[in-house]
Short mmCIF file of C-alpha atoms in Angstrom, two decimals:
data_model
loop_
_atom_site.label_atom_id
_atom_site.label_comp_id
_atom_site.label_asym_id
_atom_site.label_seq_id
_atom_site.Cartn_x
_atom_site.Cartn_y
_atom_site.Cartn_z
CA MET A 562 95.64 143.48 134.97
CA LYS A 563 93.92 144.36 132.20
CA LYS A 564 96.11 148.25 131.17
CA PRO A 565 99.15 145.24 130.30
CA VAL A 566 96.74 143.63 127.61
CA LEU A 567 95.66 146.84 126.38
CA LEU A 568 98.97 148.15 125.60
CA THR A 569 100.22 145.03 124.09
CA LEU A 570 97.18 144.84 121.40
CA LEU A 571 97.48 148.64 120.62
CA PHE A 572 101.57 148.00 120.39
CA ALA A 573 100.69 144.64 117.99
CA LEU A 574 97.95 147.15 116.11
CA ILE A 575 100.96 150.09 115.17
CA SER A 576 103.58 147.72 114.53
CA MET A 577 101.21 145.40 111.78
CA SER A 578 100.66 149.45 110.21
CA PHE A 579 103.78 149.68 110.09
CA SER A 580 104.55 146.59 108.21
CA PHE A 581 102.13 146.91 105.50
CA ALA A 582 102.94 151.03 104.99
CA GLN A 583 102.86 152.32 101.89
CA THR A 584 106.65 153.14 100.15
CA ARG A 585 108.33 154.87 97.13
CA VAL A 586 110.46 152.47 95.58
CA THR A 587 113.51 153.18 93.24
CA GLY A 588 116.17 151.22 92.02
CA THR A 589 118.13 150.13 89.10
CA VAL A 590 118.03 146.87 87.14
CA THR A 591 121.81 146.15 85.09
CA SER A 592 122.50 143.15 83.24
CA SER A 593 125.60 140.78 85.39
CA ASP A 594 127.02 139.44 82.10
CA ASP A 595 128.15 143.17 81.44
CA GLY A 596 126.89 145.71 84.32
CA THR A 597 124.67 148.32 82.17
CA GLY A 598 121.62 148.96 82.54
CA VAL A 599 118.22 146.70 81.24
CA PRO A 600 116.30 148.70 79.33
CA PHE A 601 112.43 148.08 78.91
CA ALA A 602 112.39 145.62 82.04
CA THR A 603 108.75 144.42 83.35
CA ILE A 604 108.50 145.16 87.01
CA VAL A 605 104.62 143.70 88.70
CA VAL A 606 103.99 143.09 92.13
CA LYS A 607 103.76 139.57 92.79
CA GLY A 608 99.30 138.91 93.56
CA ASN A 609 99.00 142.32 91.92
CA ASN A 610 99.18 142.81 88.28
CA ASN A 611 97.87 146.30 88.46
CA LEU A 612 101.25 147.85 90.04
CA ILE A 613 103.09 147.74 87.01
CA THR A 614 106.01 150.11 85.90
CA THR A 615 109.25 149.79 83.34
CA THR A 616 112.48 150.98 83.20
CA ASP A 617 113.57 153.26 81.57
CA ALA A 618 116.80 153.69 78.72
CA ASN A 619 119.06 153.05 81.52
CA GLY A 620 117.50 150.63 83.83
CA ASN A 621 115.94 152.93 86.48
CA TYR A 622 112.75 152.45 87.66
CA VAL A 623 110.35 153.97 89.98
CA PHE A 624 107.03 152.83 92.01
CA PRO A 625 105.29 155.77 93.52
CA ASN A 626 103.66 153.42 96.11
CA ILE A 627 103.15 150.03 96.86
CA PRO A 628 103.17 147.92 100.27
CA GLY A 629 106.73 148.31 102.32
CA ASN A 630 106.43 144.06 101.95
CA ALA A 631 105.64 143.58 98.75
CA VAL A 632 107.64 141.07 95.97
CA LEU A 633 108.73 142.56 92.91
CA VAL A 634 108.63 140.15 89.95
CA ILE A 635 111.14 141.52 87.41
CA SER A 636 111.76 140.13 83.96
CA SER A 637 112.77 141.23 80.41
CA ILE A 638 113.58 139.28 77.10
CA GLY A 639 116.93 136.84 77.04
CA PHE A 640 117.19 137.59 81.36
CA THR A 641 115.72 134.65 83.83
CA THR A 642 112.71 136.20 85.84
CA LEU A 643 113.66 137.38 89.24
CA GLU A 644 111.77 137.62 92.54
CA ILE A 645 113.02 140.32 95.10
CA SER A 646 111.33 141.68 98.58
CA VAL A 647 110.85 145.10 98.98
CA ASN A 648 111.14 144.45 102.59
CA ASN A 649 110.45 148.34 103.48
CA ARG A 650 113.45 149.65 101.82
CA SER A 651 113.43 152.79 99.58
CA VAL A 652 115.98 151.68 97.30
CA VAL A 653 115.70 148.26 95.37
CA ASN A 654 118.37 147.50 92.88
CA ALA A 655 118.09 144.16 90.85
CA LEU A 656 120.64 141.98 88.73
CA LEU A 657 119.64 140.51 86.02
CA SER A 658 121.24 137.16 84.29
CA PRO A 659 121.44 136.22 80.73
CA ASP A 660 118.60 133.34 79.86
CA ALA A 661 120.99 130.89 77.92
CA THR A 662 118.14 128.66 76.43
CA ALA A 663 116.46 131.68 75.38
CA LEU A 664 119.57 132.78 73.68
CA GLU A 665 120.17 129.45 71.96
CA GLU A 666 116.22 129.11 70.85
CA VAL A 667 116.28 128.81 66.91
CA MET A 668 114.15 131.26 65.16
CA VAL A 669 112.53 131.28 61.59
CA VAL A 670 113.99 134.28 59.73
CA ALA A 671 112.29 134.72 56.33
CA TYR A 672 114.31 131.98 54.20
CA GLY A 673 116.28 130.36 57.02
CA SER A 674 116.82 130.23 60.80
CA VAL A 675 118.91 132.05 63.37
CA ARG A 676 119.88 131.57 67.04
CA ARG A 677 118.36 134.69 68.85
CA ARG A 678 122.23 135.32 70.29
CA ASP A 679 123.22 135.69 66.51
CA LEU A 680 120.02 138.05 65.49
CA THR A 681 120.69 141.33 64.38
CA SER A 682 117.61 142.86 62.99
CA ALA A 683 114.25 143.54 65.09
CA VAL A 684 112.42 140.13 65.51
CA ALA A 685 109.05 139.96 68.05
CA THR A 686 107.90 136.10 68.66
CA VAL A 687 104.84 134.37 70.26
CA ARG A 688 105.04 130.69 70.82
CA GLY A 689 101.98 128.30 69.59
CA ASP A 690 101.09 127.58 72.91
CA GLU A 691 100.03 131.55 73.76
CA LEU A 692 97.88 131.34 70.32
CA ILE A 693 94.91 129.22 72.10
CA LYS A 694 94.88 130.74 75.23
CA ALA A 695 92.12 132.83 73.70
CA PRO A 696 88.78 131.80 72.15
CA VAL A 697 89.05 133.15 68.80
CA ALA A 698 88.56 132.53 65.31
CA SER A 699 92.06 133.53 63.58
CA MET A 700 95.39 133.77 64.25
CA ASP A 701 96.08 137.07 63.88
CA GLN A 702 93.09 138.17 66.78
CA ALA A 703 95.36 135.38 69.11
CA MET A 704 98.30 138.00 68.71
CA GLN A 705 96.89 141.07 69.91
CA GLY A 706 99.03 142.39 72.73
CA LYS A 707 101.05 140.07 72.49
CA MET A 708 103.93 141.54 70.65
CA ALA A 709 105.84 144.71 70.94
CA GLY A 710 105.62 147.22 68.17
CA VAL A 711 102.63 145.42 66.31
CA GLN A 712 99.55 147.27 66.44
CA ILE A 713 96.31 144.78 65.95
CA THR A 714 93.16 146.12 66.25
CA ALA A 715 89.47 144.58 64.97
CA SER A 716 87.45 146.47 62.05
CA SER A 717 84.37 144.80 62.66
CA GLY A 718 82.62 142.93 65.54
CA SER A 719 81.33 140.06 63.26
CA PRO A 720 82.96 136.10 63.16
CA GLY A 721 85.46 136.16 60.90
CA ALA A 722 85.47 139.55 60.28
CA ALA A 723 89.79 140.80 58.94
CA VAL A 724 91.52 142.68 62.17
CA VAL A 725 93.87 145.32 61.02
CA VAL A 726 97.01 144.69 61.80
CA ARG A 727 99.89 147.26 61.55
CA VAL A 728 103.68 146.59 62.28
CA ARG A 729 105.43 149.96 64.23
CA GLY A 730 102.39 151.58 62.69
CA ALA A 731 101.25 153.23 58.96
CA ALA A 732 103.83 153.94 56.55
CA SER A 733 101.24 154.94 53.66
CA LEU A 734 97.78 157.17 53.38
CA LEU A 735 96.94 155.19 50.22
CA ALA A 736 98.50 152.54 49.77
CA SER A 737 98.21 148.96 51.58
CA ASN A 738 99.49 148.97 54.75
CA ASP A 739 98.98 145.50 55.42
CA PRO A 740 102.34 143.49 56.15
CA LEU A 741 103.11 140.49 54.43
CA TYR A 742 102.26 136.98 55.55
CA VAL A 743 104.60 133.69 55.13
CA VAL A 744 102.68 130.70 55.70
CA ASP A 745 105.57 127.80 55.41
CA GLY A 746 107.16 129.61 53.21
CA VAL A 747 104.72 130.53 51.30
CA PRO A 748 103.59 134.10 50.73
CA MET A 749 100.06 134.51 51.05
CA PRO A 750 97.98 138.05 50.59
CA GLY A 751 97.58 140.07 53.65
CA SER A 752 94.41 139.85 56.06
CA ARG A 753 91.59 141.83 53.43
CA ASP A 754 89.81 139.95 51.59
CA ASP A 755 89.12 139.23 48.27
CA THR A 756 85.80 139.24 48.25
CA TYR A 757 83.48 141.20 45.75
CA LEU A 758 80.07 141.99 47.78
CA GLY A 759 80.91 144.94 50.03
CA TYR A 760 78.74 144.46 53.67
CA GLY A 761 79.73 148.23 55.05
CA GLY A 762 83.12 147.57 56.73
CA ALA A 763 82.51 143.87 57.53
CA SER A 764 85.08 142.12 55.41
CA THR A 765 85.67 138.58 55.87
CA ASN A 766 89.90 137.24 57.47
CA ALA A 767 91.75 135.68 53.89
CA ILE A 768 93.97 133.87 56.62
CA ALA A 769 91.08 132.97 59.31
CA GLY A 770 91.52 129.14 57.17
CA ILE A 771 94.41 128.84 59.40
CA ASN A 772 93.50 126.85 62.79
CA PRO A 773 95.78 128.85 65.28
CA ALA A 774 95.98 125.21 67.18
CA ASP A 775 97.99 123.80 64.21
CA ILE A 776 100.24 127.04 64.31
CA GLU A 777 104.02 126.59 65.98
CA SER A 778 105.71 130.14 66.23
CA ILE A 779 104.73 133.20 64.86
CA GLN A 780 107.39 135.52 64.02
CA VAL A 781 106.99 138.94 63.01
CA LEU A 782 110.21 141.00 60.47
CA LYS A 783 109.98 144.25 61.93
CA ASP A 784 112.60 146.12 60.78
CA ALA A 785 113.94 147.11 56.87
CA SER A 786 116.30 144.17 56.40
CA ALA A 787 113.05 141.67 55.46
CA ALA A 788 112.98 143.90 52.57
CA ALA A 789 116.19 142.55 51.67
CA LEU A 790 114.50 138.99 51.03
CA TYR A 791 111.33 139.87 50.35
CA GLY A 792 111.22 143.27 48.54
CA SER A 793 108.46 146.12 48.35
CA ARG A 794 106.23 143.22 49.68
CA ALA A 795 107.62 143.48 52.76
CA SER A 796 107.74 147.13 53.38
CA ASN A 797 104.98 146.79 55.72
CA GLY A 798 106.61 143.98 57.95
CA VAL A 799 106.71 140.24 57.69
CA ILE A 800 104.44 138.05 59.30
CA LEU A 801 106.19 134.55 59.22
CA ILE A 802 103.81 131.46 60.18
CA THR A 803 105.17 128.38 61.35
CA THR A 804 103.21 125.31 61.38
CA LYS A 805 103.45 122.06 63.54
CA SER A 806 105.38 119.09 62.72
CA GLY A 807 106.06 115.47 64.18
CA LYS A 808 108.91 114.60 66.29
CA ALA A 809 110.55 111.94 66.81
CA GLN A 810 108.70 110.18 69.22
CA LYS A 811 105.89 107.42 70.15
CA THR A 812 102.67 108.66 68.20
CA LYS A 813 100.54 110.70 70.34
CA VAL A 814 97.34 111.82 69.73
CA ASN A 815 95.61 115.38 71.34
CA PHE A 816 92.36 116.05 71.73
CA ASP A 817 91.22 119.83 72.81
CA ALA A 818 87.29 120.93 72.87
CA TYR A 819 85.73 124.12 74.36
CA TYR A 820 82.11 125.38 74.23
CA GLY A 821 81.23 128.86 75.64
CA VAL A 822 78.63 131.39 75.39
CA GLN A 823 78.80 135.41 74.57
CA ASN A 824 76.46 138.21 75.59
CA LEU A 825 76.70 141.87 75.39
CA ARG A 826 79.50 143.04 77.32
CA GLN A 827 77.62 146.41 78.51
CA ARG A 828 74.37 146.86 77.39
CA ILE A 829 73.44 150.29 76.14
CA GLU A 830 69.84 151.28 78.00
CA MET A 831 67.60 152.97 75.85
CA LEU A 832 64.70 154.82 76.32
CA GLY A 833 60.89 153.44 76.49
CA ALA A 834 58.55 154.69 74.35
CA THR A 835 57.04 157.00 76.92
CA GLU A 836 60.12 158.18 77.88
CA TRP A 837 61.15 158.85 74.70
CA ILE A 838 58.41 161.00 73.83
CA ALA A 839 58.43 162.72 76.93
CA ALA A 840 62.11 163.94 76.04
CA GLN A 841 61.05 165.05 72.38
CA ASN A 842 58.24 167.40 74.05
CA GLU A 843 59.74 168.41 76.14
CA ALA A 844 62.72 169.33 73.50
CA ARG A 845 60.39 170.63 71.07
CA ASP A 846 58.90 173.10 74.35
CA ASN A 847 62.14 174.28 74.88
CA TYR A 848 62.76 174.84 71.20
CA ASN A 849 59.56 177.17 70.53
CA SER A 850 59.63 178.19 74.12
CA SER A 851 63.26 180.47 73.39
CA LEU A 852 62.58 181.36 70.16
CA GLY A 853 59.40 182.83 70.97
CA PHE A 854 56.81 180.53 68.76
CA LEU A 855 53.35 180.08 69.83
CA PRO A 856 50.93 177.61 68.44
CA GLY A 857 49.60 178.96 64.87
CA ASN A 858 53.29 180.28 63.92
CA SER A 859 54.63 179.06 60.89
CA ARG A 860 57.62 177.91 62.69
CA TYR A 861 56.21 176.68 66.04
CA VAL A 862 57.40 172.78 66.16
CA GLN A 863 54.06 170.59 67.27
CA PRO A 864 54.47 167.50 69.89
CA ILE A 865 54.87 164.20 68.93
CA SER A 866 52.02 161.27 70.60
CA PRO A 867 52.76 158.03 70.08
CA SER A 868 53.03 156.31 66.35
CA VAL A 869 50.91 153.14 67.79
CA PRO A 870 48.97 153.55 71.41
CA GLY A 871 50.56 150.90 73.43
CA VAL A 872 53.95 150.14 71.54
CA ASP A 873 57.23 149.84 73.28
CA VAL A 874 59.80 148.29 71.14
CA ASP A 875 63.43 147.30 72.89
CA TRP A 876 64.75 147.51 69.32
CA LEU A 877 68.11 146.48 70.18
CA GLY A 878 66.48 142.90 71.86
CA GLU A 879 65.24 142.42 68.46
CA VAL A 880 68.08 142.13 66.68
CA THR A 881 70.60 140.55 69.23
CA ARG A 882 70.21 137.28 70.48
CA SER A 883 71.17 136.17 74.10
CA ALA A 884 73.69 133.94 74.91
CA PRO A 885 75.13 133.18 70.80
CA LEU A 886 77.44 130.09 71.24
CA MET A 887 81.45 129.91 70.18
CA SER A 888 82.55 125.81 69.90
CA SER A 889 85.53 124.66 68.83
CA ILE A 890 87.02 120.67 68.44
CA GLN A 891 90.34 119.79 67.58
CA VAL A 892 91.83 116.65 67.11
CA SER A 893 95.58 115.85 66.60
CA THR A 894 98.02 113.03 66.21
CA SER A 895 101.91 112.91 65.84
CA GLY A 896 105.02 111.20 65.89
CA GLY A 897 107.21 108.87 64.18
CA ASN A 898 111.13 108.10 64.19
CA GLU A 899 115.00 109.47 63.25
CA GLY A 900 113.72 109.10 59.48
CA THR A 901 110.51 109.69 58.92
CA GLN A 902 108.15 112.24 61.61
CA PHE A 903 104.49 113.02 60.67
CA TYR A 904 101.86 115.67 61.92
CA LEU A 905 97.60 115.21 60.88
CA SER A 906 94.93 117.44 62.36
CA ALA A 907 91.67 118.30 61.52
CA GLY A 908 89.67 120.84 63.62
CA ARG A 909 86.39 122.65 63.73
CA PHE A 910 85.20 126.53 65.06
CA GLN A 911 81.89 127.64 65.16
CA GLN A 912 80.85 131.16 66.45
CA GLN A 913 77.60 133.11 66.16
CA GLY A 914 77.19 136.18 66.46
CA LEU A 915 75.34 138.95 68.51
CA VAL A 916 73.38 139.97 65.98
CA TYR A 917 70.91 137.71 63.63
CA ASN A 918 72.05 136.09 60.63
CA ASP A 919 76.24 136.50 61.38
CA ASP A 920 78.11 133.27 61.84
CA PHE A 921 81.41 131.89 61.12
CA LEU A 922 82.44 128.27 60.50
CA ARG A 923 85.30 126.77 59.43
CA TYR A 924 86.56 123.23 58.68
CA SER A 925 90.24 122.14 58.91
CA PHE A 926 92.78 119.77 58.04
CA ARG A 927 96.58 119.53 57.80
CA SER A 928 99.06 117.25 56.57
CA ARG A 929 103.09 117.56 57.21
CA ILE A 930 105.52 114.74 56.00
CA ASP A 931 109.05 115.12 56.80
CA HIS A 932 111.67 112.45 55.85
CA ARG A 933 115.41 112.20 55.96
CA PHE A 934 117.15 109.84 53.55
CA ASN A 935 120.12 110.34 55.16
CA SER A 936 122.48 112.82 57.16
CA LYS A 937 122.47 115.43 54.37
CA VAL A 938 118.99 114.80 52.37
CA ARG A 939 115.77 116.17 53.56
CA LEU A 940 112.24 116.19 52.03
CA SER A 941 109.24 117.68 53.43
CA LEU A 942 105.37 117.54 52.27
CA ASN A 943 102.58 119.92 53.73
CA ALA A 944 99.30 121.17 53.37
CA ASN A 945 96.19 122.46 54.67
CA TYR A 946 93.17 122.68 53.61
CA SER A 947 89.97 124.45 54.99
CA PHE A 948 86.71 125.52 54.82
CA SER A 949 85.11 128.39 56.40
CA ASP A 950 81.14 129.67 55.63
CA ASN A 951 80.91 133.33 56.77
CA ASN A 952 77.40 134.99 56.87
CA ARG A 953 78.03 138.52 56.93
CA ILE A 954 74.72 141.05 57.42
CA TYR A 955 74.86 144.88 57.22
CA ASN A 956 76.67 146.73 59.39
CA ASP A 957 79.15 148.69 60.42
CA ASN A 958 79.75 152.16 57.61
CA ASN A 959 76.60 151.22 56.16
CA ILE A 960 72.85 153.03 55.54
CA TYR A 961 70.96 149.42 56.27
CA GLY A 962 73.37 148.85 59.28
CA VAL A 963 71.71 146.51 61.65
CA LEU A 964 72.83 147.32 64.81
CA LEU A 965 72.86 151.36 63.04
CA ASN A 966 68.98 151.54 62.78
CA ALA A 967 67.84 149.81 66.11
CA PHE A 968 70.29 152.66 68.04
CA ARG A 969 68.30 155.23 65.52
CA GLN A 970 64.88 153.40 66.54
CA ARG A 971 61.70 155.14 67.41
CA PRO A 972 60.82 152.53 70.16
CA ASP A 973 56.81 153.97 69.92
CA GLN A 974 56.40 152.14 66.32
CA PRO A 975 56.45 148.17 66.14
CA VAL A 976 58.42 146.01 63.88
CA TYR A 977 55.42 144.82 61.80
CA ASP A 978 52.43 146.30 60.55
CA PRO A 979 49.58 145.69 62.91
CA ASN A 980 47.41 145.79 60.46
CA ASN A 981 49.16 143.67 58.01
CA PRO A 982 51.96 141.06 60.37
CA GLU A 983 52.89 139.54 57.20
CA ASN A 984 54.59 143.45 56.48
CA TYR A 985 56.38 145.68 58.48
CA PHE A 986 55.86 148.41 60.24
CA ASN A 987 56.58 151.82 58.08
CA THR A 988 59.11 152.83 60.42
CA THR A 989 60.25 156.62 60.31
CA ARG A 990 64.18 154.72 60.05
CA THR A 991 65.43 151.86 57.87
CA ASN A 992 63.61 148.80 59.91
CA ALA A 993 66.30 147.28 61.39
CA VAL A 994 65.17 143.37 61.42
CA ALA A 995 63.81 144.05 58.06
CA CYS A 996 67.62 144.83 57.00
CA TYR A 997 68.59 141.38 58.44
CA LYS A 998 65.12 138.96 57.63
CA GLU A 999 65.17 139.70 54.24
CA VAL A 1000 68.65 139.28 53.51
CA GLU A 1001 70.26 135.97 52.59
CA PRO A 1002 74.01 136.22 52.63
CA HIS A 1003 76.55 133.23 52.06
CA ASN A 1004 80.63 133.36 51.89
CA ARG A 1005 81.80 130.37 51.17
CA ASN A 1006 86.00 129.97 51.04
CA GLN A 1007 87.64 126.91 50.42
CA ARG A 1008 91.82 127.19 50.50
CA LEU A 1009 94.22 124.75 49.76
CA ILE A 1010 97.42 125.39 51.09
CA GLY A 1011 100.59 123.26 49.73
CA ASN A 1012 104.29 123.10 49.87
CA PHE A 1013 107.00 120.51 48.90
CA ARG A 1014 110.35 121.10 49.91
CA PHE A 1015 113.81 119.36 49.08
CA GLU A 1016 117.05 120.14 51.09
CA TRP A 1017 120.22 118.93 50.46
CA GLU A 1018 123.51 119.64 52.12
CA LEU A 1019 125.93 119.31 48.98
CA ILE A 1020 129.60 119.97 51.69
CA LYS A 1021 129.79 120.79 54.93
CA ASN A 1022 127.84 124.48 55.93
CA LEU A 1023 126.38 124.39 52.25
CA THR A 1024 123.14 123.75 51.47
CA PHE A 1025 121.03 123.77 48.87
CA ASN A 1026 117.44 124.23 49.50
CA SER A 1027 114.52 124.13 46.72
CA THR A 1028 110.42 124.67 47.66
CA LEU A 1029 107.45 124.47 45.42
CA ALA A 1030 104.72 126.03 46.63
CA ALA A 1031 100.87 126.48 45.55
CA ASP A 1032 97.73 128.27 47.45
CA ILE A 1033 94.34 128.01 45.99
CA THR A 1034 91.38 129.53 46.77
CA ASN A 1035 88.26 129.48 46.00
CA ILE A 1036 85.56 131.76 47.34
CA HIS A 1037 81.42 131.95 46.85
CA GLU A 1038 79.29 134.58 47.19
CA TYR A 1039 75.94 134.87 47.38
CA GLN A 1040 73.29 137.37 48.73
CA LYS A 1041 69.58 137.31 47.78
CA LEU A 1042 67.39 140.28 48.63
CA THR A 1043 63.58 139.80 49.30
CA LYS A 1044 61.24 142.20 47.63
CA LYS A 1045 60.98 143.62 51.55
CA ALA A 1046 64.28 144.13 52.11
CA PRO A 1047 65.29 147.58 52.87
CA GLN A 1048 68.36 147.88 50.88
CA ALA A 1049 66.29 146.04 47.81
CA GLY A 1050 64.20 149.70 46.91
CA GLY A 1051 60.84 147.73 46.49
CA GLY A 1052 62.36 145.29 44.02
CA ASP A 1053 64.31 141.87 44.33
CA GLU A 1054 67.39 140.95 43.74
CA ALA A 1055 70.51 138.05 44.37
CA THR A 1056 73.96 137.79 43.52
CA ASP A 1057 76.68 135.19 42.78
CA VAL A 1058 80.25 135.76 42.65
CA SER A 1059 82.66 132.85 41.94
CA ASN A 1060 86.13 134.15 42.84
CA TYR A 1061 89.51 132.03 42.20
CA GLN A 1062 92.87 132.48 42.74
CA TYR A 1063 96.14 131.12 42.23
CA ASN A 1064 99.12 131.37 43.67
CA TRP A 1065 102.52 130.14 42.16
CA LEU A 1066 106.08 130.02 43.68
CA VAL A 1067 108.91 128.16 43.20
CA ASP A 1068 112.38 128.82 45.34
CA ASN A 1069 115.74 127.82 44.85
CA THR A 1070 118.53 128.75 47.40
CA LEU A 1071 121.95 128.08 48.35
CA SER A 1072 122.93 128.99 52.18
CA TYR A 1073 126.41 128.77 53.69
CA ARG A 1074 126.70 128.45 57.09
CA ASN A 1075 129.94 128.87 59.43
CA SER A 1076 131.35 129.67 62.72
CA PHE A 1077 134.63 130.97 63.10
CA GLY A 1078 135.23 131.40 66.78
CA PRO A 1079 132.83 134.15 68.29
CA VAL A 1080 132.45 135.40 65.01
CA SER A 1081 128.92 133.56 62.72
CA MET A 1082 128.89 134.08 58.80
CA THR A 1083 125.85 133.33 56.71
CA ALA A 1084 125.47 133.99 53.42
CA LEU A 1085 122.50 133.60 50.68
CA VAL A 1086 121.91 133.43 47.22
CA GLY A 1087 118.59 132.48 45.47
CA GLN A 1088 115.80 132.32 42.65
CA SER A 1089 111.83 133.41 43.41
CA PHE A 1090 109.29 132.71 41.33
CA ASN A 1091 106.25 133.74 42.06
CA GLN A 1092 102.82 134.13 40.05
CA VAL A 1093 99.63 135.30 41.44
CA GLN A 1094 96.62 135.01 39.34
CA LEU A 1095 92.57 136.44 39.61
CA LEU A 1096 89.99 135.02 38.09
CA ARG A 1097 86.28 136.17 39.20
CA ALA A 1098 82.80 135.61 37.42
CA TRP A 1099 79.58 137.48 38.92
CA VAL A 1100 75.92 137.55 38.13
CA ARG A 1101 73.31 139.40 38.78
CA GLY A 1102 69.13 138.24 38.35
CA PHE A 1103 66.59 140.82 39.00
CA GLY A 1104 62.58 140.48 39.12
CA PHE A 1105 62.06 136.78 40.73
CA VAL A 1106 58.94 135.35 40.50
CA THR A 1107 58.85 134.18 44.23
CA ASP A 1108 61.31 135.04 47.25
CA ASP A 1109 61.59 130.60 47.19
CA LEU A 1110 63.28 130.94 44.17
CA LYS A 1111 66.73 131.72 45.77
CA TRP A 1112 69.21 130.79 43.27
CA ILE A 1113 70.22 131.88 40.09
#
């Protein structure tokens, strides 16, 4: 009676092993519209995002090794997502249907809008609800990894620092490679800052004043057609930012907040004082023995002993803080009727850096009112004010960089002089703690972006648009170096810089749009005036009587 039971159990185990066997799967993804292959479609095994592949230019794909019972999730822009079971097959073909909703989506393109089905240029899009999923300070950081052909990398780990945005790579070795940013039709400077004081590459972000929660969508114009409307400014691509507006509905209030802490993802373990001295002496012994140098020889390298016995300093721990906070509070209200819609918002964002004295704080306020007088005349008022306080430290590409000198420091040397605790110890390398404690940095940025837009449909399909816009920026920088600051060289100094930038824009366009059966035609003629004026004043003082005197 026992043998049949054992045989049955053995048969069940063998059947289970066949069910979960690994299979090589190939196939072709085609469009149900015309039967052609769908290039660069994404195929992922459901429940395992690590098993992923894409189709080639002809719609073919290969999965070298996936479970025989896997479910493939196939998606591509402009098509509905399809799920299909493998069922231990080696060939799995798929037929994707066009997404009619996506094709009818209206996209903002330069001086107008167009349905996706009528789009002929290369445009990448990301919706506003995708931008707020990650806790970041600026919208360009939130764009990272969401657009094909758009490369976004962090130039610095400092809060509020600029990021490097490249649309289809770098086009110049010496000139700027930053794209042109256009916010609600107003061209803005790139992501690089206009600050005067340098901190070794830790530049501020010129568009960090735009709250990502206020953004409706972002379109990136990636090909040469953008230059037809924006000229040479569009040579590195154009990023069009459309902010949120009210809708004809009952008044709605949204509240969003989060609070979190940050930590070093992987802390670099440094040698302790005893280990460091042992490693140094071992290296010196190897050097002397390999060259035959003996004590008494002028080229003999002497062993070292601790600078201060009993001292073992974790320099990385001295300059980094534990669990710095990041918080955000956003409040918005919107609503209206068929004639008038409104949108109001306010936000506060704060991020403390992992290194002391490295912080970013932003307050933002936005208002927008759209009013339609009748079926032909419409106007829009849009205003955004932001205030940010970005405290930066010397870091990155700088000999006074806090992290750089923390990694270079000897662990057997203390931070402060044991004989005079008010002074710093004369370390072999620049004292990393003094690099941040004896520097008082401030970077306060106020920005007002406003535009007035008037739209009038003169006759059917012929529309006149006029835009008056202003982008006014005031950047106030202040830096105080005490007598103990390594950057001051034994003296003390303070620098105060005020930057004022005025960006004025006047646009007038006349557009004609009509459809003749399956053919759509759009014509645009217009005039654009854009003036940018930069004013800068700075003053520097030396020889303060006391470090308590901070302002010039």
